Short mmCIF file of C-alpha atoms in Angstrom, two decimals:
data_model
loop_
_atom_site.label_atom_id
_atom_site.label_comp_id
_atom_site.label_asym_id
_atom_site.label_seq_id
_atom_site.Cartn_x
_atom_site.Cartn_y
_atom_site.Cartn_z
CA MET A 1 115.30 69.40 112.48
CA LYS A 2 116.57 72.16 114.56
CA LEU A 3 114.46 71.98 118.55
CA TRP A 4 113.47 75.80 117.60
CA GLN A 5 112.31 74.95 114.14
CA ASP A 6 109.86 73.12 115.41
CA LYS A 7 107.93 76.07 117.79
CA ILE A 8 107.87 78.26 113.91
CA ARG A 9 104.41 78.88 113.22
CA ARG A 10 103.58 77.26 109.78
CA VAL A 11 101.63 79.35 107.26
CA THR A 12 100.64 79.10 103.64
CA PRO A 13 101.18 83.33 103.00
CA TYR A 14 99.53 85.44 100.82
CA THR A 15 100.77 85.62 97.12
CA PRO A 16 100.96 89.50 96.31
CA GLY A 17 100.90 90.78 92.74
CA GLU A 18 104.03 90.66 90.80
CA GLN A 19 105.42 94.09 90.82
CA PRO A 20 108.30 94.13 87.47
CA GLN A 21 110.80 96.95 87.24
CA LYS A 22 110.89 97.17 83.84
CA ALA A 23 111.06 101.02 82.21
CA ARG A 24 108.85 99.94 79.52
CA MET A 25 106.25 97.64 80.51
CA VAL A 26 102.81 97.62 80.84
CA LYS A 27 101.20 96.76 84.45
CA LEU A 28 98.06 95.88 84.63
CA ASN A 29 98.29 93.18 87.17
CA THR A 30 97.83 94.56 90.54
CA ASN A 31 94.38 96.84 89.97
CA GLU A 32 96.60 100.15 90.73
CA ASN A 33 95.13 103.71 89.60
CA PRO A 34 97.10 104.81 85.89
CA TYR A 35 97.10 108.23 87.25
CA PRO A 36 98.35 110.40 89.55
CA PRO A 37 97.01 111.34 93.17
CA SER A 38 95.74 114.18 93.66
CA PRO A 39 97.63 117.42 92.81
CA LEU A 40 96.41 118.64 96.32
CA ALA A 41 98.23 115.36 97.83
CA ALA A 42 101.25 115.58 95.96
CA GLU A 43 101.29 119.30 97.22
CA ALA A 44 100.85 118.19 101.40
CA ILE A 45 103.93 115.89 100.07
CA ARG A 46 106.07 119.10 98.98
CA ARG A 47 105.14 121.02 102.07
CA PHE A 48 105.53 118.55 104.34
CA ASP A 49 108.11 119.47 106.83
CA THR A 50 110.53 116.86 107.29
CA ASP A 51 111.83 117.46 110.76
CA ARG A 52 108.71 115.96 111.79
CA LEU A 53 109.67 112.71 111.09
CA ARG A 54 111.64 112.25 113.69
CA LEU A 55 108.57 112.62 115.81
CA TYR A 56 105.66 109.37 116.39
CA PRO A 57 102.90 110.17 114.65
CA ASP A 58 99.40 110.94 116.24
CA PRO A 59 98.21 107.44 117.12
CA ALA A 60 94.52 108.51 117.03
CA MET A 61 95.26 109.66 113.41
CA THR A 62 93.00 112.74 113.96
CA GLU A 63 93.99 114.87 111.50
CA LEU A 64 92.51 112.05 108.90
CA VAL A 65 89.96 110.53 110.74
CA GLU A 66 87.97 113.84 111.24
CA ALA A 67 88.42 114.37 107.75
CA LEU A 68 87.00 110.87 106.90
CA ALA A 69 84.44 111.42 109.03
CA ALA A 70 83.38 114.84 108.01
CA TYR A 71 83.98 113.19 104.00
CA HIS A 72 81.52 110.49 104.92
CA GLY A 73 78.87 112.75 106.71
CA VAL A 74 79.91 110.70 109.97
CA ALA A 75 80.74 110.47 113.72
CA ALA A 76 84.32 110.76 114.07
CA ASP A 77 84.19 107.76 116.52
CA MET A 78 82.86 105.75 113.76
CA VAL A 79 85.55 105.76 111.89
CA PHE A 80 88.94 103.69 111.98
CA ALA A 81 92.25 104.25 109.94
CA GLY A 82 95.16 101.75 109.04
CA VAL A 83 97.84 100.49 106.97
CA GLY A 84 95.84 100.48 104.01
CA SER A 85 92.76 98.01 103.92
CA ASP A 86 94.55 94.47 104.45
CA ASP A 87 95.73 96.37 107.78
CA VAL A 88 92.53 97.52 109.06
CA ILE A 89 90.44 93.99 107.63
CA ALA A 90 93.87 91.68 109.73
CA MET A 91 92.67 93.90 113.07
CA ALA A 92 89.09 93.16 112.15
CA PHE A 93 89.27 89.47 111.90
CA GLN A 94 91.25 89.20 115.48
CA THR A 95 88.67 91.60 116.86
CA TYR A 96 85.33 90.69 115.80
CA PHE A 97 86.02 86.54 114.78
CA ASN A 98 86.17 84.57 118.03
CA SER A 99 83.89 82.31 118.07
CA ASP A 100 84.17 78.07 117.13
CA LYS A 101 81.80 78.93 114.62
CA PRO A 102 83.24 78.74 110.99
CA ILE A 103 83.26 82.64 109.30
CA LEU A 104 81.69 83.01 105.32
CA PHE A 105 83.35 84.63 103.10
CA PRO A 106 83.27 83.22 98.86
CA ASP A 107 84.83 80.51 97.50
CA VAL A 108 86.23 82.85 94.96
CA THR A 109 87.25 85.95 96.72
CA TYR A 110 90.35 88.07 97.99
CA SER A 111 92.41 84.87 98.81
CA PHE A 112 93.66 86.56 101.81
CA TYR A 113 90.99 85.87 103.60
CA SER A 114 91.32 82.30 104.15
CA VAL A 115 95.33 83.26 104.97
CA TRP A 116 94.07 85.63 108.01
CA ALA A 117 92.16 82.65 108.82
CA GLU A 118 94.60 80.31 109.24
CA LEU A 119 96.85 82.65 110.83
CA PHE A 120 94.59 83.68 113.29
CA GLY A 121 92.87 80.00 113.91
CA ILE A 122 89.82 80.79 113.05
CA PRO A 123 87.67 78.13 111.38
CA TYR A 124 85.59 79.24 108.09
CA ALA A 125 83.91 78.20 105.23
CA ARG A 126 83.47 79.13 101.93
CA PRO A 127 79.61 79.30 100.22
CA LYS A 128 80.02 78.85 96.73
CA LEU A 129 79.44 81.70 94.09
CA ASP A 130 76.75 80.39 91.83
CA ALA A 131 77.66 79.64 88.14
CA GLU A 132 77.95 83.29 86.71
CA PHE A 133 80.19 84.37 90.09
CA ARG A 134 77.04 85.75 91.88
CA ILE A 135 76.70 85.60 95.79
CA ASP A 136 73.57 83.35 96.74
CA ALA A 137 72.31 85.22 99.80
CA SER A 138 70.59 81.98 101.08
CA THR A 139 74.07 80.35 101.26
CA TYR A 140 74.83 83.21 104.34
CA PHE A 141 71.78 82.55 106.70
CA GLY A 142 73.31 79.79 108.36
CA GLU A 143 74.65 80.01 111.67
CA ASN A 144 78.15 81.61 111.61
CA GLY A 145 81.19 83.11 113.38
CA GLY A 146 80.76 86.05 111.11
CA ILE A 147 80.90 87.24 107.29
CA ILE A 148 83.07 89.11 105.08
CA ILE A 149 82.35 89.71 101.66
CA PRO A 150 84.17 92.37 99.17
CA ASN A 151 81.53 94.50 96.94
CA PRO A 152 82.79 94.53 94.06
CA ASN A 153 84.60 90.94 94.24
CA ALA A 154 87.72 90.66 93.71
CA PRO A 155 88.54 88.93 91.66
CA THR A 156 85.18 88.92 89.43
CA SER A 157 84.45 92.20 89.19
CA ILE A 158 80.85 91.24 89.71
CA TYR A 159 79.37 94.38 91.97
CA GLU A 160 76.24 92.90 94.38
CA PRO A 161 72.98 95.21 94.44
CA LEU A 162 72.73 96.78 98.10
CA GLU A 163 69.43 94.99 98.20
CA SER A 164 71.57 91.22 98.29
CA ILE A 165 73.86 92.88 100.84
CA GLU A 166 70.99 93.92 103.03
CA GLU A 167 69.21 90.65 102.86
CA ILE A 168 72.37 88.90 104.42
CA LEU A 169 72.79 91.47 107.06
CA ARG A 170 69.18 91.14 108.29
CA HIS A 171 70.24 87.19 108.55
CA ASN A 172 72.92 88.14 110.45
CA ARG A 173 72.09 90.36 113.41
CA ASP A 174 74.43 88.29 116.09
CA VAL A 175 77.37 88.43 114.28
CA VAL A 176 79.87 91.02 112.84
CA VAL A 177 79.56 91.55 108.63
CA ILE A 178 82.22 93.47 107.04
CA ILE A 179 81.91 94.66 103.45
CA ASP A 180 84.84 95.17 101.77
CA GLU A 181 84.48 97.93 99.39
CA ALA A 182 87.95 98.21 98.00
CA TYR A 183 86.46 99.23 94.62
CA ILE A 184 82.85 100.24 94.95
CA ASP A 185 83.71 104.07 93.99
CA PHE A 186 83.64 102.40 90.17
CA ALA A 187 80.32 100.62 91.40
CA GLY A 188 77.54 101.60 92.26
CA ALA A 189 75.35 102.21 95.91
CA SER A 190 77.60 101.73 98.96
CA ALA A 191 76.64 99.85 102.20
CA LEU A 192 77.60 102.70 103.96
CA GLU A 193 74.07 103.51 103.74
CA LEU A 194 73.19 100.67 106.07
CA VAL A 195 75.50 101.83 108.55
CA ASP A 196 72.89 103.19 110.97
CA THR A 197 70.48 100.50 110.54
CA TYR A 198 72.98 97.65 111.49
CA ASP A 199 75.19 97.98 114.46
CA ASN A 200 77.00 94.97 113.22
CA LEU A 201 77.68 96.24 109.75
CA LEU A 202 81.32 97.28 109.05
CA VAL A 203 82.25 98.90 105.74
CA VAL A 204 86.12 98.85 104.96
CA ARG A 205 88.01 101.29 102.10
CA THR A 206 91.38 101.90 100.72
CA PHE A 207 92.96 104.88 99.13
CA SER A 208 95.01 102.46 97.23
CA LYS A 209 92.94 102.21 94.23
CA SER A 210 90.05 104.94 93.48
CA ARG A 211 92.78 107.45 95.36
CA SER A 212 95.52 106.51 93.61
CA MET A 213 97.82 106.18 97.06
CA ALA A 214 98.77 102.45 97.08
CA GLY A 215 102.26 103.25 97.76
CA MET A 216 100.78 105.76 100.85
CA ARG A 217 98.59 102.68 102.57
CA ILE A 218 96.03 104.16 103.38
CA GLY A 219 92.75 102.51 104.69
CA TYR A 220 89.59 102.91 106.73
CA ALA A 221 86.41 101.24 108.19
CA ILE A 222 83.06 102.57 109.12
CA GLY A 223 80.61 101.12 111.92
CA CYS A 224 79.07 102.03 114.47
CA ALA A 225 81.17 103.60 117.56
CA GLU A 226 81.06 99.94 119.60
CA LEU A 227 82.55 98.35 116.63
CA ILE A 228 85.32 101.08 115.95
CA LYS A 229 86.16 101.69 119.72
CA ALA A 230 86.70 97.57 119.77
CA LEU A 231 89.10 97.74 116.72
CA ASN A 232 90.83 100.88 118.37
CA ASP A 233 91.46 98.71 121.79
CA VAL A 234 93.29 95.96 119.35
CA LYS A 235 95.28 98.56 117.51
CA TYR A 236 96.25 99.86 120.91
CA SER A 237 97.26 96.42 121.59
CA PHE A 238 99.17 95.87 118.69
CA ASN A 239 100.84 99.11 117.27
CA SER A 240 100.15 102.23 118.79
CA TYR A 241 101.44 104.23 116.00
CA THR A 242 100.48 102.69 112.60
CA LEU A 243 99.75 105.51 109.96
CA ASN A 244 103.00 107.60 109.67
CA ARG A 245 103.25 111.40 109.17
CA LEU A 246 103.49 111.70 105.80
CA SER A 247 100.60 109.40 104.34
CA ILE A 248 98.32 111.11 107.08
CA ALA A 249 99.04 114.56 105.69
CA ALA A 250 98.69 113.37 101.73
CA GLY A 251 95.21 110.97 102.70
CA THR A 252 93.72 114.30 104.45
CA ALA A 253 94.92 116.65 101.47
CA SER A 254 93.63 113.81 99.07
CA LEU A 255 89.79 114.24 100.81
CA LYS A 256 89.94 117.71 99.81
CA ASP A 257 89.75 117.33 96.02
CA GLU A 258 86.36 115.99 95.05
CA ALA A 259 86.35 117.47 91.09
CA TYR A 260 89.93 115.57 90.63
CA PHE A 261 88.70 112.08 91.95
CA ALA A 262 85.47 112.35 90.11
CA ALA A 263 87.01 112.68 87.63
CA GLN A 264 89.36 110.47 87.06
CA ILE A 265 86.94 107.83 88.67
CA GLU A 266 84.92 108.51 85.16
CA LYS A 267 88.06 108.58 83.02
CA ILE A 268 88.89 104.59 84.30
CA LYS A 269 85.00 103.58 83.89
CA ALA A 270 85.48 105.28 80.30
CA THR A 271 88.32 102.86 79.40
CA ARG A 272 86.89 100.01 80.90
CA ALA A 273 83.91 100.26 78.97
CA LYS A 274 85.93 100.70 75.62
CA THR A 275 88.32 97.86 76.89
CA ALA A 276 84.92 95.54 77.36
CA ALA A 277 83.79 96.04 74.07
CA ARG A 278 87.02 95.30 72.44
CA LEU A 279 87.67 92.37 74.82
CA LYS A 280 84.06 90.68 73.57
CA ASP A 281 85.24 92.04 69.70
CA MET A 282 88.00 89.58 70.40
CA GLY A 283 86.40 86.57 71.47
CA PHE A 284 86.49 87.36 75.32
CA VAL A 285 83.50 86.77 77.27
CA PHE A 286 83.40 88.11 81.18
CA PRO A 287 81.01 88.79 84.00
CA GLU A 288 79.87 92.43 83.68
CA PRO A 289 82.59 94.65 85.17
CA ALA A 290 81.80 97.22 87.97
CA ALA A 291 85.73 97.74 89.62
CA ASN A 292 88.91 98.91 88.12
CA PHE A 293 89.81 95.72 85.94
CA ILE A 294 87.47 92.56 83.76
CA PHE A 295 88.10 89.05 84.83
CA ALA A 296 88.30 87.49 81.18
CA ARG A 297 88.60 84.12 79.53
CA HIS A 298 88.70 83.41 75.89
CA PRO A 299 87.01 80.10 74.96
CA GLN A 300 89.74 79.00 72.96
CA ARG A 301 92.78 79.86 75.11
CA ARG A 302 94.05 79.12 77.78
CA GLY A 303 94.64 81.54 80.29
CA GLU A 304 97.86 80.17 81.14
CA ASP A 305 98.79 80.48 77.72
CA LEU A 306 98.02 83.82 77.17
CA LEU A 307 99.47 84.81 80.55
CA ALA A 308 102.72 83.73 79.55
CA PHE A 309 102.38 85.20 75.55
CA LEU A 310 101.88 88.62 77.17
CA ARG A 311 104.77 88.14 79.75
CA GLU A 312 106.99 87.73 76.88
CA ARG A 313 106.11 91.63 75.50
CA ASP A 314 106.14 92.91 78.95
CA ILE A 315 102.35 93.34 79.77
CA TYR A 316 101.73 92.15 83.08
CA VAL A 317 98.19 90.88 83.85
CA ARG A 318 96.99 88.62 87.15
CA HIS A 319 96.37 84.69 86.30
CA PHE A 320 94.96 82.71 89.27
CA LYS A 321 95.54 78.97 89.67
CA GLU A 322 92.36 77.47 91.45
CA GLU A 323 89.97 75.22 89.32
CA ARG A 324 87.20 77.54 88.21
CA ILE A 325 89.22 80.14 87.52
CA ARG A 326 92.28 78.67 86.25
CA GLU A 327 91.53 80.17 82.10
CA TYR A 328 90.72 84.00 83.35
CA LEU A 329 92.97 86.34 83.57
CA ARG A 330 92.70 89.25 85.89
CA ILE A 331 93.22 92.82 83.48
CA THR A 332 93.67 96.27 85.40
CA ILE A 333 92.20 98.98 83.40
CA GLY A 334 95.02 101.04 82.69
CA THR A 335 95.39 104.25 80.62
CA GLU A 336 94.13 104.07 77.08
CA GLU A 337 97.98 104.10 75.28
CA GLU A 338 98.45 100.80 77.75
CA MET A 339 95.18 99.13 76.65
CA GLU A 340 95.99 99.46 72.98
CA GLN A 341 99.05 98.05 73.70
CA LEU A 342 97.47 95.04 75.07
CA PHE A 343 94.87 94.51 72.49
CA CYS A 344 97.89 95.29 69.60
CA ALA A 345 99.66 92.01 71.47
CA LEU A 346 96.39 89.84 71.77
CA ALA A 347 95.19 90.71 68.26
CA GLU A 348 98.85 88.80 67.56
CA TYR A 349 98.09 86.00 69.11
CA GLN A 350 94.94 85.28 67.65
#
């Protein structure tokens, strides 16, 4: 081995969902929104003055931050924006999780959390979800260095009621608690309702799911001004110019189209209900879904076998190899036509 190879940081990276490039496929593996972004966002992109791309973007992302603050009814100094929620959460890990005590997150959850913890040298523990994949709030009451919980959870699609989230917050006033709400628009009440009560709460959101803008990479966080200032200090120590000009313009425009946004959410929720009913009729079992995907298994079918069968027909879903969930498939809610193709294929397999 060459000497320089000894100095390389060795990590086990996060594995993103596959991005096949086929003309006639049904892509239900990465929880993308099947519908286009707001026409207002599309118009902002068409009208964008490309000459401005030679200039650095506003490092404070003032236009987008102020639009987000107005949209959520908070002060601008309570908002932080970044390159997708992954960027926001990675910076939050570096900013808030700096003790020798382990941070806590569920044993079945977004696998990037453990990747970041290991990359940044943060000790962590993973309280187990119960047999129904629900969080037991009491397992988060012990001494810790911080907490991150996605709500709804991924990959289970389970939403924990706000009372459960607040119970965890009440027992953890001395550490930062991050609630990752990537899928909250498809679920119930948001932890944003608790931000004024708990100054240690950071709520993270994304434009990738409900706003159909995964390709623009826009994420943000809301918390007390002190939390946001600390997050910005880390950002300016790492990369002053995070979000590009085009993303700022499109994201700001998207926030002005509430009617379109609400209509797309309702459309996906309606398709989710139909999909759940059809899957139950086919013998699948799954937790009550609260995101834009369903986490399902068939008692008489192996998850890997179903995955392979669907792939042969250019239908892509997500499969995980961890012991507790290896028989499950995570199925994104697509268009009505895409879901019908899935049902036809599953009927053929049966």
